[in-house]
Short mmCIF file of C-alpha atoms in Angstrom, two decimals:
data_model
loop_
_atom_site.label_atom_id
_atom_site.label_comp_id
_atom_site.label_asym_id
_atom_site.label_seq_id
_atom_site.Cartn_x
_atom_site.Cartn_y
_atom_site.Cartn_z
CA MET A 26 99.69 -31.93 -2.22
CA THR A 27 100.37 -28.09 -1.70
CA ASN A 28 97.77 -27.31 -4.38
CA LEU A 29 95.12 -28.71 -1.99
CA GLY A 30 96.17 -26.59 0.93
CA TYR A 31 96.47 -29.38 3.34
CA THR A 32 99.19 -29.88 5.90
CA PRO A 33 98.99 -33.50 7.31
CA GLU A 34 99.06 -33.74 11.11
CA GLU A 35 98.34 -30.09 11.87
CA ALA A 36 95.59 -29.67 14.28
CA ILE A 37 92.47 -28.60 12.40
CA VAL A 38 89.01 -27.72 13.48
CA ALA A 39 85.39 -27.21 11.57
CA VAL A 40 81.75 -27.02 12.26
CA SER A 41 80.44 -30.24 10.96
CA THR A 42 76.60 -29.48 11.37
CA ALA A 43 74.66 -27.03 9.23
CA MET A 44 75.17 -23.35 10.27
CA ALA A 45 71.45 -23.06 11.32
CA PRO A 46 69.51 -23.29 14.57
CA GLY A 47 69.34 -26.81 15.78
CA ALA A 48 69.17 -29.10 18.87
CA ILE A 49 72.82 -30.26 18.65
CA GLY A 50 75.95 -28.72 17.08
CA VAL A 51 79.00 -30.54 16.31
CA VAL A 52 82.42 -29.09 16.24
CA ARG A 53 85.19 -31.55 15.04
CA CYS A 54 88.84 -31.76 15.71
CA SER A 55 91.71 -33.62 14.23
CA GLY A 56 95.45 -33.75 14.18
CA LYS A 57 98.59 -33.96 16.19
CA ASN A 58 97.86 -32.79 19.86
CA SER A 59 94.21 -32.12 19.21
CA ILE A 60 93.21 -33.86 22.49
CA GLU A 61 95.66 -31.78 24.43
CA LEU A 62 94.76 -28.57 22.69
CA THR A 63 90.97 -29.13 23.41
CA ALA A 64 91.79 -29.83 26.93
CA ASN A 65 93.05 -26.37 27.28
CA VAL A 66 89.41 -24.96 26.80
CA PHE A 67 87.59 -27.93 28.84
CA SER A 68 86.58 -27.67 32.39
CA ARG A 69 87.88 -31.34 33.18
CA ARG A 70 91.31 -31.16 31.57
CA ASN A 71 92.69 -34.25 33.24
CA ALA A 72 89.64 -36.29 32.53
CA LEU A 73 89.93 -35.47 28.75
CA LEU A 74 93.80 -36.17 28.66
CA GLU A 75 93.24 -39.64 30.41
CA ALA A 76 90.23 -40.60 28.39
CA LYS A 77 90.54 -43.79 26.39
CA GLY A 78 89.51 -43.93 22.75
CA ASN A 79 85.85 -44.16 21.60
CA THR A 80 84.48 -42.71 25.02
CA LEU A 81 82.52 -39.76 25.95
CA VAL A 82 83.53 -36.96 28.43
CA TYR A 83 81.03 -34.54 29.99
CA GLY A 84 81.98 -31.02 31.07
CA TRP A 85 82.00 -27.41 29.87
CA ILE A 86 83.79 -25.58 27.31
CA ILE A 87 85.52 -22.49 29.18
CA ASN A 88 87.64 -19.55 28.14
CA ARG A 89 90.71 -19.68 30.62
CA ALA A 90 91.77 -16.34 29.26
CA GLU A 91 88.50 -14.69 30.82
CA GLU A 92 88.57 -16.25 34.15
CA ASN A 93 87.19 -19.55 33.00
CA ALA A 94 84.10 -17.95 31.78
CA LYS A 95 81.65 -20.88 30.92
CA ILE A 96 80.62 -21.22 27.05
CA ASP A 97 78.51 -24.18 26.86
CA GLU A 98 77.86 -27.67 28.41
CA VAL A 99 79.11 -30.22 26.36
CA MET A 100 79.82 -33.95 25.46
CA LEU A 101 83.27 -34.76 24.05
CA GLY A 102 83.64 -37.63 21.69
CA VAL A 103 87.35 -38.88 22.28
CA TYR A 104 89.02 -41.10 19.46
CA ARG A 105 92.58 -41.94 19.39
CA ALA A 106 94.91 -42.81 16.51
CA PRO A 107 94.59 -44.96 14.52
CA LYS A 108 91.07 -45.94 15.56
CA SER A 109 89.32 -42.86 14.29
CA TYR A 110 87.71 -41.55 10.96
CA THR A 111 90.94 -39.58 10.09
CA GLY A 112 93.46 -42.24 11.68
CA GLU A 113 94.68 -39.35 13.87
CA ASP A 114 93.69 -38.35 17.42
CA MET A 115 90.23 -36.69 17.23
CA VAL A 116 87.74 -34.80 19.37
CA GLU A 117 84.24 -34.16 18.39
CA ILE A 118 82.49 -31.41 20.63
CA PHE A 119 78.69 -32.02 20.97
CA CYS A 120 77.21 -28.71 22.05
CA HIS A 121 73.77 -26.93 21.82
CA GLY A 122 72.86 -26.04 18.39
CA GLY A 123 72.57 -22.36 18.37
CA LEU A 124 74.56 -20.34 15.91
CA SER A 125 76.20 -18.27 18.73
CA VAL A 126 77.29 -21.20 20.91
CA VAL A 127 78.80 -23.04 17.97
CA ASN A 128 80.60 -20.12 16.56
CA ALA A 129 81.88 -19.24 20.05
CA ILE A 130 83.41 -22.79 20.44
CA TYR A 131 84.76 -22.78 17.09
CA ASN A 132 86.54 -19.30 17.36
CA LEU A 133 87.81 -20.24 20.86
CA LEU A 134 89.62 -23.46 19.49
CA LEU A 135 91.11 -21.29 16.58
CA LYS A 136 92.60 -19.08 19.21
CA ASN A 137 94.02 -21.94 21.17
CA GLY A 138 96.44 -23.65 18.37
CA PHE A 139 93.90 -25.09 15.80
CA ARG A 140 93.63 -23.74 12.32
CA LYS A 141 90.51 -23.94 9.88
CA ALA A 142 90.09 -27.15 8.03
CA GLN A 143 89.88 -26.99 4.47
CA ARG A 144 87.10 -28.55 2.22
CA GLY A 145 87.32 -32.26 2.71
CA GLU A 146 90.38 -32.32 4.81
CA PHE A 147 89.15 -34.80 7.27
CA THR A 148 88.25 -37.30 4.59
CA PHE A 149 91.63 -36.62 3.03
CA ARG A 150 93.43 -37.44 6.09
CA ALA A 151 91.50 -40.64 6.29
CA TYR A 152 92.55 -41.47 2.70
CA VAL A 153 96.19 -40.51 3.41
CA ASN A 154 96.20 -42.59 6.57
CA GLY A 155 94.63 -45.78 4.87
CA LYS A 156 91.39 -45.61 6.55
CA THR A 157 89.62 -45.12 3.15
CA ASP A 158 90.24 -45.23 -0.66
CA LEU A 159 89.12 -42.88 -3.19
CA THR A 160 85.98 -44.79 -4.20
CA LYS A 161 84.82 -44.76 -0.68
CA ALA A 162 85.63 -41.07 -0.24
CA GLU A 163 83.48 -40.27 -3.25
CA ALA A 164 80.78 -42.26 -1.76
CA ILE A 165 80.75 -40.22 1.35
CA LYS A 166 79.88 -37.12 -0.85
CA GLU A 167 77.35 -39.15 -2.87
CA ILE A 168 75.42 -40.08 0.26
CA ILE A 169 75.33 -36.36 1.50
CA ASP A 170 74.22 -35.15 -1.94
CA SER A 171 71.81 -38.17 -2.55
CA LYS A 172 68.19 -37.12 -3.55
CA THR A 173 66.26 -40.46 -3.18
CA GLU A 174 66.73 -43.53 -1.03
CA SER A 175 67.71 -45.63 -4.14
CA GLY A 176 70.55 -43.09 -4.83
CA ARG A 177 71.70 -43.39 -1.21
CA ASN A 178 71.55 -47.04 -1.19
CA LYS A 179 73.74 -47.24 -4.34
CA ALA A 180 76.31 -44.79 -2.67
CA ALA A 181 76.29 -46.88 0.43
CA SER A 182 77.16 -49.83 -1.28
CA ARG A 183 80.21 -48.19 -2.74
CA LEU A 184 80.96 -46.81 0.63
CA ALA A 185 80.84 -50.57 1.95
CA GLY A 186 83.42 -51.24 -0.69
CA SER A 187 81.62 -53.01 -3.52
CA LEU A 188 83.43 -51.07 -6.30
CA TYR A 189 86.79 -51.27 -4.51
CA SER A 190 86.40 -54.89 -4.41
CA GLU A 191 85.32 -55.24 -8.00
CA ILE A 192 88.28 -53.10 -9.28
CA ASP A 193 90.65 -55.05 -7.05
CA SER A 194 89.38 -58.30 -8.52
CA ILE A 195 89.89 -57.01 -12.08
CA LYS A 196 93.35 -55.87 -11.36
CA LYS A 197 94.13 -59.52 -10.04
CA LEU A 198 93.06 -60.86 -13.49
CA ILE A 199 95.49 -58.49 -15.33
CA VAL A 200 98.10 -59.18 -12.84
CA ASP A 201 98.00 -62.84 -13.32
CA THR A 202 98.14 -62.22 -17.07
CA LEU A 203 101.20 -60.06 -16.78
CA ALA A 204 102.93 -62.76 -14.60
CA SER A 205 102.32 -65.42 -17.18
CA ILE A 206 103.74 -63.02 -19.91
CA GLN A 207 106.92 -62.54 -17.94
CA VAL A 208 107.66 -66.11 -17.61
CA GLU A 209 107.33 -66.22 -21.43
CA ILE A 210 109.68 -63.46 -21.98
CA GLU A 211 112.17 -64.95 -19.66
CA TYR A 212 111.92 -68.40 -21.13
CA PRO A 213 110.66 -68.08 -24.80
CA GLU A 214 109.63 -70.75 -27.16
CA ASP A 215 110.64 -69.58 -30.53
CA GLU A 216 108.45 -72.13 -32.34
CA GLU A 217 105.35 -70.71 -30.73
CA THR A 218 103.41 -67.49 -31.96
CA ILE A 219 102.37 -64.53 -29.65
CA SER A 220 98.87 -65.75 -29.52
CA GLU A 221 100.02 -69.04 -28.35
CA THR A 222 102.39 -67.93 -25.51
CA PHE A 223 99.69 -67.45 -22.77
CA ASP A 224 96.13 -67.80 -21.94
CA SER A 225 94.07 -64.62 -22.65
CA LYS A 226 90.81 -66.03 -20.89
CA ASP A 227 91.55 -63.68 -17.95
CA LEU A 228 91.93 -60.67 -20.15
CA LEU A 229 88.76 -61.26 -21.86
CA LEU A 230 86.98 -61.66 -18.49
CA ALA A 231 88.63 -58.36 -17.44
CA LYS A 232 87.41 -56.70 -20.62
CA GLU A 233 83.85 -57.83 -20.09
CA ARG A 234 83.89 -56.64 -16.39
CA LEU A 235 85.46 -53.20 -17.32
CA SER A 236 82.86 -52.81 -20.24
CA TYR A 237 80.00 -53.55 -17.66
CA LEU A 238 81.41 -50.83 -15.20
CA VAL A 239 81.82 -48.31 -18.03
CA ASP A 240 78.24 -48.89 -19.21
CA SER A 241 76.90 -48.74 -15.60
CA TRP A 242 77.89 -45.06 -15.23
CA LYS A 243 74.87 -43.86 -17.30
CA SER A 244 72.45 -45.43 -14.96
CA GLU A 245 74.25 -44.35 -11.81
CA LYS A 246 74.30 -40.60 -13.19
CA LEU A 247 70.60 -40.83 -13.66
CA TYR A 248 70.09 -41.81 -9.75
CA GLN A 249 72.61 -39.03 -8.85
CA ASP A 250 71.80 -36.17 -10.97
CA GLY A 251 68.02 -37.00 -11.80
CA ALA A 252 66.19 -36.03 -14.87
CA ARG A 253 64.08 -33.06 -16.19
CA VAL A 254 60.48 -34.11 -16.89
CA VAL A 255 58.28 -31.37 -18.38
CA LEU A 256 54.41 -31.52 -18.33
CA CYS A 257 53.03 -29.71 -21.15
CA GLY A 258 49.73 -29.55 -23.19
CA LYS A 259 46.94 -27.26 -24.09
CA THR A 260 45.18 -25.03 -21.39
CA ASN A 261 42.83 -27.00 -19.09
CA ALA A 262 44.43 -30.51 -20.11
CA GLY A 263 45.11 -31.20 -16.31
CA LYS A 264 48.88 -30.41 -15.95
CA SER A 265 48.55 -28.60 -12.66
CA SER A 266 46.35 -31.36 -11.23
CA LEU A 267 48.78 -33.87 -12.31
CA PHE A 268 51.60 -31.87 -10.90
CA ASN A 269 49.89 -31.53 -7.58
CA SER A 270 49.13 -35.42 -7.73
CA MET A 271 52.69 -36.59 -8.49
CA LEU A 272 54.03 -34.20 -5.56
CA LYS A 273 51.17 -35.29 -3.28
CA GLU A 274 50.74 -31.70 -2.29
CA GLU A 275 48.86 -28.58 -3.44
CA ARG A 276 51.66 -26.72 -5.17
CA ALA A 277 50.03 -25.45 -8.40
CA ILE A 278 46.94 -23.58 -8.57
CA VAL A 279 44.13 -25.75 -10.32
CA SER A 280 41.21 -23.77 -12.02
CA ASP A 281 38.66 -24.32 -14.85
CA ILE A 282 39.84 -20.93 -15.99
CA GLU A 283 42.01 -21.19 -19.07
CA GLY A 284 45.50 -19.52 -18.66
CA THR A 285 45.53 -20.04 -14.86
CA THR A 286 49.24 -21.19 -15.10
CA ARG A 287 51.07 -18.48 -16.64
CA ASP A 288 54.65 -19.35 -15.68
CA TRP A 289 56.23 -22.56 -15.03
CA ILE A 290 56.81 -23.87 -11.57
CA GLU A 291 59.17 -26.94 -10.57
CA SER A 292 59.84 -29.31 -7.71
CA TRP A 293 61.94 -32.34 -7.05
CA ILE A 294 60.02 -35.65 -6.70
CA ASP A 295 61.08 -39.38 -6.36
CA ILE A 296 59.77 -41.62 -9.12
CA GLU A 297 60.57 -45.19 -8.22
CA GLY A 298 64.08 -44.03 -6.89
CA ILE A 299 64.96 -41.66 -9.67
CA PRO A 300 65.07 -38.16 -8.65
CA ILE A 301 62.85 -36.19 -10.91
CA ARG A 302 62.94 -32.32 -11.50
CA LEU A 303 59.35 -31.99 -12.55
CA PHE A 304 58.04 -28.75 -14.31
CA ASP A 305 54.46 -27.57 -14.73
CA THR A 306 54.08 -25.28 -17.42
CA ALA A 307 51.75 -22.72 -19.03
CA GLY A 308 49.11 -24.20 -21.47
CA LEU A 309 49.72 -24.08 -25.18
CA ARG A 310 47.47 -21.69 -26.87
CA LYS A 311 47.38 -18.54 -28.86
CA THR A 312 46.69 -15.48 -26.58
CA ASP A 313 46.95 -11.60 -26.79
CA ASP A 314 47.96 -11.49 -23.09
CA LEU A 315 51.62 -10.63 -23.18
CA ILE A 316 52.58 -12.31 -19.91
CA GLU A 317 50.69 -15.49 -20.78
CA ALA A 318 52.24 -15.56 -24.14
CA ARG A 319 55.70 -15.24 -22.68
CA GLY A 320 54.77 -18.28 -20.50
CA VAL A 321 53.90 -20.24 -23.74
CA GLU A 322 57.36 -19.51 -25.17
CA LEU A 323 59.11 -20.50 -21.92
CA THR A 324 57.09 -23.91 -22.09
CA LYS A 325 58.48 -24.48 -25.68
CA ASP A 326 62.02 -23.80 -24.33
CA LEU A 327 61.80 -26.09 -21.43
CA SER A 328 60.50 -28.85 -23.62
CA GLU A 329 63.45 -28.68 -25.92
CA ASP A 330 65.86 -29.16 -22.81
CA ALA A 331 63.63 -31.95 -21.37
CA ASP A 332 64.82 -35.43 -20.76
CA LEU A 333 61.08 -36.39 -20.91
CA LEU A 334 58.00 -34.89 -22.03
CA LEU A 335 54.65 -35.84 -20.49
CA TYR A 336 52.20 -34.51 -22.99
CA LEU A 337 48.65 -34.20 -21.42
CA VAL A 338 45.47 -34.27 -23.57
CA ASP A 339 41.97 -34.07 -22.41
CA SER A 340 40.42 -37.35 -23.27
CA ARG A 341 36.94 -35.82 -23.96
CA PHE A 342 38.54 -33.88 -26.81
CA GLY A 343 41.24 -35.79 -28.09
CA LEU A 344 44.36 -34.61 -30.07
CA SER A 345 43.77 -31.37 -31.90
CA ASN A 346 45.90 -29.94 -34.74
CA GLU A 347 47.43 -27.66 -32.33
CA ASP A 348 48.77 -30.71 -30.34
CA LYS A 349 50.00 -32.40 -33.26
CA ASN A 350 51.93 -29.39 -34.37
CA PHE A 351 53.62 -28.86 -31.28
CA ILE A 352 54.22 -32.65 -30.87
CA SER A 353 55.83 -32.99 -34.29
CA SER A 354 58.21 -30.13 -33.41
CA GLN A 355 59.68 -31.89 -30.45
CA ASN A 356 61.13 -35.06 -32.45
CA GLN A 357 64.45 -35.12 -30.26
CA VAL A 358 62.83 -35.68 -26.86
CA PRO A 359 61.12 -38.87 -25.71
CA LYS A 360 57.37 -38.52 -25.13
CA ILE A 361 54.59 -40.03 -23.28
CA LEU A 362 51.20 -39.29 -24.30
CA VAL A 363 49.12 -38.83 -20.91
CA TRP A 364 45.36 -39.40 -21.84
CA ASN A 365 44.03 -37.51 -18.84
CA LYS A 366 40.32 -37.40 -17.55
CA CYS A 367 39.61 -40.85 -18.43
CA ASP A 368 37.01 -41.17 -15.66
CA PHE A 369 34.51 -39.07 -17.45
CA GLU A 370 31.90 -41.00 -19.45
CA ASP A 371 32.42 -39.05 -22.75
CA SER A 372 36.23 -39.73 -22.94
CA MET A 373 37.55 -40.97 -26.12
CA LYS A 374 39.38 -44.22 -26.59
CA CYS A 375 43.24 -44.03 -25.95
CA PRO A 376 45.21 -43.85 -29.43
CA SER A 377 48.02 -46.16 -30.07
CA ALA A 378 51.74 -45.47 -28.90
CA GLU A 379 52.73 -44.88 -32.43
CA THR A 380 50.55 -41.94 -32.68
CA MET A 381 52.87 -38.83 -33.30
CA GLY A 382 55.97 -40.91 -32.12
CA PHE A 383 55.06 -41.33 -28.48
CA GLU A 384 57.08 -43.84 -26.43
CA GLN A 385 54.01 -44.81 -24.62
CA VAL A 386 50.46 -43.88 -23.97
CA ILE A 387 49.00 -43.94 -20.34
CA CYS A 388 45.45 -43.37 -19.28
CA ILE A 389 44.97 -41.49 -16.19
CA SER A 390 42.61 -39.31 -14.07
CA ALA A 391 44.84 -36.69 -12.39
CA LYS A 392 42.08 -35.60 -10.26
CA ASN A 393 41.42 -38.97 -8.76
CA GLY A 394 44.78 -40.52 -9.00
CA TYR A 395 43.89 -43.19 -11.51
CA GLY A 396 46.71 -44.46 -13.62
CA ILE A 397 49.52 -42.51 -11.70
CA GLY A 398 51.34 -45.62 -10.78
CA ASN A 399 51.59 -46.84 -14.20
CA LEU A 400 52.47 -43.51 -15.38
CA SER A 401 55.55 -43.56 -12.79
CA THR A 402 56.64 -46.95 -13.86
CA ALA A 403 56.52 -45.78 -17.56
CA ILE A 404 58.56 -42.65 -16.77
CA LYS A 405 61.26 -44.96 -15.08
CA ASN A 406 61.41 -47.43 -17.81
CA ILE A 407 61.77 -44.82 -20.50
CA LEU A 408 64.48 -42.98 -18.72
CA LEU A 409 66.57 -46.23 -18.01
CA LYS A 410 65.97 -47.39 -21.66
CA GLY A 411 69.42 -48.53 -22.91
CA LYS A 412 71.11 -47.87 -19.59
CA THR A 413 72.95 -50.87 -17.98
CA LYS A 414 71.50 -51.41 -14.57
CA SER A 415 74.06 -52.05 -11.60
CA LYS A 416 74.18 -55.74 -10.17
CA ASP A 417 74.88 -56.32 -6.69
CA GLY A 418 75.31 -52.61 -6.14
CA CYS A 419 78.65 -52.58 -7.99
CA ALA A 420 78.73 -49.67 -10.43
CA LEU A 421 80.94 -46.41 -11.17
CA GLY A 422 79.96 -43.45 -8.85
CA SER A 423 81.60 -40.43 -10.52
CA GLU A 424 82.73 -39.13 -14.03
CA ARG A 425 86.29 -39.33 -12.85
CA GLN A 426 85.83 -43.04 -12.25
CA LYS A 427 84.33 -43.57 -15.59
CA VAL A 428 87.26 -41.79 -17.48
CA SER A 429 89.77 -43.98 -15.70
CA VAL A 430 87.96 -47.18 -16.23
CA GLN A 431 87.34 -46.30 -19.88
CA ASN A 432 91.09 -45.61 -20.26
CA ALA A 433 91.93 -49.04 -18.70
CA LEU A 434 89.37 -50.96 -20.90
CA GLU A 435 91.07 -49.32 -23.83
CA CYS A 436 94.39 -50.56 -22.79
CA VAL A 437 93.13 -54.00 -22.35
CA GLU A 438 91.31 -54.03 -25.67
CA HIS A 439 94.51 -52.95 -27.43
CA ALA A 440 96.54 -55.62 -25.55
CA LEU A 441 94.16 -58.31 -26.83
CA GLN A 442 94.23 -56.91 -30.33
CA VAL A 443 98.02 -57.29 -30.35
CA VAL A 444 97.74 -60.56 -29.30
CA GLN A 445 95.28 -61.52 -32.04
CA GLU A 446 97.05 -59.80 -34.68
CA ALA A 447 100.74 -60.64 -33.60
CA ALA A 448 101.58 -57.21 -34.80
CA LEU A 449 103.77 -56.35 -31.86
CA GLY A 450 105.94 -58.34 -29.32
CA LEU A 451 104.95 -59.38 -25.78
CA ASP A 452 106.63 -56.21 -24.60
CA ALA A 453 103.85 -54.08 -26.21
CA VAL A 454 101.33 -56.20 -24.44
CA VAL A 455 102.94 -55.71 -21.24
CA GLN A 456 103.13 -52.01 -21.57
CA ASP A 457 99.27 -51.93 -22.30
CA LEU A 458 98.54 -54.00 -19.33
CA GLU A 459 100.71 -51.92 -16.87
CA ASP A 460 98.87 -48.79 -18.30
CA SER A 461 95.75 -50.39 -17.38
CA LEU A 462 96.71 -51.21 -13.98
CA ASP A 463 97.74 -47.48 -13.50
CA PHE A 464 94.25 -46.21 -14.79
CA LEU A 465 92.72 -48.66 -12.34
CA GLY A 466 94.85 -47.44 -9.68
CA GLU A 467 93.70 -43.95 -10.26
CA VAL A 468 90.19 -45.10 -9.48
CA THR A 469 90.85 -46.39 -5.99
CA GLY A 470 93.86 -44.04 -5.24
CA SER A 471 96.76 -46.33 -5.20
CA VAL A 472 98.08 -44.17 -8.11
CA THR A 473 97.31 -40.47 -7.06
CA PRO A 474 97.99 -37.53 -9.52
CA GLU A 475 97.48 -34.43 -7.64
CA ASP A 476 94.88 -33.07 -9.99
CA ILE A 477 92.74 -36.11 -9.35
CA LEU A 478 93.05 -35.48 -5.48
CA SER A 479 91.89 -31.98 -6.04
CA SER A 480 88.87 -32.85 -8.01
CA VAL A 481 87.71 -35.37 -5.36
CA PHE A 482 88.32 -33.49 -2.09
CA ALA A 483 87.75 -29.84 -3.16
CA ASN A 484 84.06 -30.51 -3.75
CA PHE A 485 83.72 -31.74 -0.20
CA CYS A 486 82.09 -29.41 2.37
CA VAL A 487 84.14 -27.99 5.16
CA GLY A 488 84.10 -30.35 8.17
CA LYS A 489 83.90 -33.72 6.27
#
C-alpha cells in the first residue's frame, strides 16, 4: 500500500478533535510501542505502563527535556491490542481544548518517537487488522459528513453491518451455486442440457437482491448529498417569506418594496430527512436597475441547475403571462406551483396540477405557516420519485460500492443468460460467478486493489 503512505505498526499520532477552541481536545496515538512512547512524556510513567486495557489514567503531560515542565493536566485512555479501534496498542490523550495546549502535546509526541498520521490511517489499520470492513469504514465517514438525522441513521445501519451482512448472504447464494456446478463438471450427465444441470433458483434470487442494491443507491445518494431547491417567481410573490418560514429564522429581508431581493441567498435545511440546499432568488421582472437585472439573470441560471423548482405565485393575482413564459422555459426541471397568500379573502382558486406542467400545486401562506407541512411532503415525494427506498437500512453507501455491485450483477445476469441459451459450457458460467464474487469482495474489502483503498481512505480526515 505504498501509494497510501501508510507503514503498518509504526507509532502514529494525530489531533482527533477540530482545530478550534473547545472544552476538550483529543490527541490520538496508535501503533507499536505507542503506550511506552507516551509514557516518556507522562508524569506517572509506571502507572501508564502497568495500566490495563480500556482504563483511564490521570496525570500530567510533561516535557522531560525541559526539567519536566508541565504542559497540561490530562486523562489518558489506554487500549491494548487487539481490543482497540485499530487493533493495536493505543492511547488517547484527553486534554483541555485550547489550540496552544493541543498543539504543544502533539508536537511533543512527534519529538518523542511518533510520526504524523496520514488521512484515514487509524481506520485503515482497523481494516488491516480485521476490526472493520470497507463498508463499515466508509460508513464512518458518512456519519461524520451526514447533514440530517435520516442520513446519519442510514450510515449507522451500515456501520452496524447491515450492508456487509447482505453482501455476505448474496455471496453465499453464488458460492452454493458454484458448488453444485463443480459437482456437475466432475460427474457430468451427457444426456442432460446445460439448463438442467443445476438449479438456478439461488442465482435468480442473487440477481434480484443485487438489482435492489444497485437501485437503492439513487435514494441513498439523495440523503447524503442532498438536492438543490430554488424558490423563484415574480417580485412580491413571497419567496423571502417562504425562505424564512422553511428555515425557521429571519435570514432574508422581507419587504413590500419590489426588488428587495437583488441577489440569491442560500442555506441548508432538513426536509423530512433529506438535506436541501434552498435558494431564495431575485424576483422575475423587467428592470432598468443593472444590479437587479443581474440578479434576475442569476435566478434563471440557478433554476436551470435545480433539482426542483418552487414557483411562487401571489394567489390574489394568479398566473401572469410573464409567469407562464418563464415556467415554459423550464421544461426539464420538476416544478411545484406554490399558490401563496391563500389567507387573503380575495385570493383566487388554485389551478390544477397539470397547469403548465407542474408536478403538484400546494396552497400556502408563507406569512402564517399554513400549508408548509404539505409543501415539505410534496418536495420529499417528488425528489424520491422513481427511487428505490432502502429496506431494513440495507442499501449502498457510495458510488464505489454501486459500481462493484453493478459489475457483480452483470456477471450474474450473463451467467443466467448462458444457462438459458446453452450458448457456452458450464466453465463459462463458473467464470462469470467467480468474477461476480470478486466484485462483491471489492465492496467489503476481501478483494483489495490498491486504487480502491486509496479512494476510500484518502478522503478521511486526519485522526480518523
